[in-house]
XYZ file of C-alpha atoms in Angstrom:
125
model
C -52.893 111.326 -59.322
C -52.198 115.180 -59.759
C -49.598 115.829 -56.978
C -47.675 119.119 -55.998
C -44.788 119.423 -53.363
C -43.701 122.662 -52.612
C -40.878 123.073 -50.208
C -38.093 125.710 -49.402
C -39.606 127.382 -46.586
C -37.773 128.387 -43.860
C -36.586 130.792 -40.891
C -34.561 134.025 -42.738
C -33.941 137.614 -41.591
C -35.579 140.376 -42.863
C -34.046 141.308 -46.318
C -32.799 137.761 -46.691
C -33.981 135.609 -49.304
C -35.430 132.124 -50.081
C -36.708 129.812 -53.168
C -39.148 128.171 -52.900
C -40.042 125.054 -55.239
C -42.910 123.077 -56.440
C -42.491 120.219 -57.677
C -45.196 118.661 -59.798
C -46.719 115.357 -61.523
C -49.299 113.190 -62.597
C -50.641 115.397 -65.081
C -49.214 117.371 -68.184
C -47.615 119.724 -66.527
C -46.614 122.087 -70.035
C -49.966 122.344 -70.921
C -50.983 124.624 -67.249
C -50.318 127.903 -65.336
C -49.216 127.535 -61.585
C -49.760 129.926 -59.302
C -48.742 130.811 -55.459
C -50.729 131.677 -52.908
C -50.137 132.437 -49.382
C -51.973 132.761 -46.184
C -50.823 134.539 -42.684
C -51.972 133.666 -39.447
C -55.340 135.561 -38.920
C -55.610 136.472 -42.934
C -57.244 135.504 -46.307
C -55.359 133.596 -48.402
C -53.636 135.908 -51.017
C -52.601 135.429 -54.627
C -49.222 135.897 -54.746
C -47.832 135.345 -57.947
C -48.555 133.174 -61.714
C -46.792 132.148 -64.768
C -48.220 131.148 -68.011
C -47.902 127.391 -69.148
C -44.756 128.579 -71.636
C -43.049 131.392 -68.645
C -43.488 133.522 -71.288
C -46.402 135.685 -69.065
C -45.827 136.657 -65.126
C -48.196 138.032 -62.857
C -46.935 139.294 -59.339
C -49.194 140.862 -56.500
C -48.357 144.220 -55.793
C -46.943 143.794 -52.146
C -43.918 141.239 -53.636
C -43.684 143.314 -57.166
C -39.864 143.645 -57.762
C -38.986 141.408 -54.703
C -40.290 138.184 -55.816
C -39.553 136.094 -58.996
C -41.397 133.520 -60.468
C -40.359 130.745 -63.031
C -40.669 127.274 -64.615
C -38.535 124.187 -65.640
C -40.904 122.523 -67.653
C -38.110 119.682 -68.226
C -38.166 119.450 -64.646
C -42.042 119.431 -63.630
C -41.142 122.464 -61.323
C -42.323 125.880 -60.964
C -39.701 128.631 -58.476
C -40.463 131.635 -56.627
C -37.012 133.546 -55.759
C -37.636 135.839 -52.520
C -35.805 138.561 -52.147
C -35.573 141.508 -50.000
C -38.226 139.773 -47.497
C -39.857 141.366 -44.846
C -41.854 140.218 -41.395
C -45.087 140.780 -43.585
C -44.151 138.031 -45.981
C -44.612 134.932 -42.967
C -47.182 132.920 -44.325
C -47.593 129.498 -45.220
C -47.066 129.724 -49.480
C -48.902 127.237 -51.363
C -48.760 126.401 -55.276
C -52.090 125.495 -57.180
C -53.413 125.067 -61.086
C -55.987 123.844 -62.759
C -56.202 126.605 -65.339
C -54.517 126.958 -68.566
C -53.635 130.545 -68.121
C -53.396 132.993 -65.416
C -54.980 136.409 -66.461
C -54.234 139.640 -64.146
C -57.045 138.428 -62.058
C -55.489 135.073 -61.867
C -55.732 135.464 -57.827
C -59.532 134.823 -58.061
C -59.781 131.609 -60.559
C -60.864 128.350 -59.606
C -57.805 125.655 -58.591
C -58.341 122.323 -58.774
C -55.042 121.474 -57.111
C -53.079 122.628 -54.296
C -49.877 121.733 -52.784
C -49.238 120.521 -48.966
C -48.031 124.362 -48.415
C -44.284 125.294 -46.957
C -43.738 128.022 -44.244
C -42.148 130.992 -44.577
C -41.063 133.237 -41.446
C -39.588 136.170 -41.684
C -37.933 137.245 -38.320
C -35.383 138.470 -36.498
């Protein structure tokens, strides 16, 4: 069974940073994009960020561009997402998905065919 576990959330302060994980298996996990998503209390769900099957391609929403760094282990079945600089705007619960064999700049709007469990993020102080 396709499986992904993302974890890392936590409680930080404003400008603090986190990394968050996602841990994947059951399928081939070189051969597909992964992307985060994350949804606030009260809002849509909101593309966050993808990387290409190699890492070689990135795709970052505009709110977390040049905060927020995405990238892949593929020895490791894992795909990151280093927070930095975080605000009160970035609480949400972050979830990782694929399904698709590239992300595309409108990689937000694609089709997933699996999600991880989610991890929460809260940004307070």
């Amino acid at each position: 069974d396709v499986q992904l576990q993302a974890s890392g959330g936590g409680l930080v302060q404003p400008g603090g940073s986190l990394r968050l994980s996602c841990a994947a298996s059951g399928f081939t996990f070189g051969a597909y994009a992964i992307a985060w998503f994350r949804q606030a209390p009260g809002k849509e769900r909101e593309g966050v960020s993808c990387i290409s099957s190699s890492g070689g391609n990135t795709y970052y929403a505009d709110s977390v561009k040049g905060r927020f760094t995405i990238s892949r282990d593929n020895a490791k079945n894992t795909v990151y997402l280093q927070m930095n600089s975080l605000k009160p705007e970035d609480t949400a619960v972050y979830s990782c998905a694929t399904g698709i064999y590239f992300c595309g700049t409108t990689y937000y709007m694609r089709q997933y065919d699996y999600w991880g469990q989610g991890t929460l993020v809260t940004v307070s102080s």
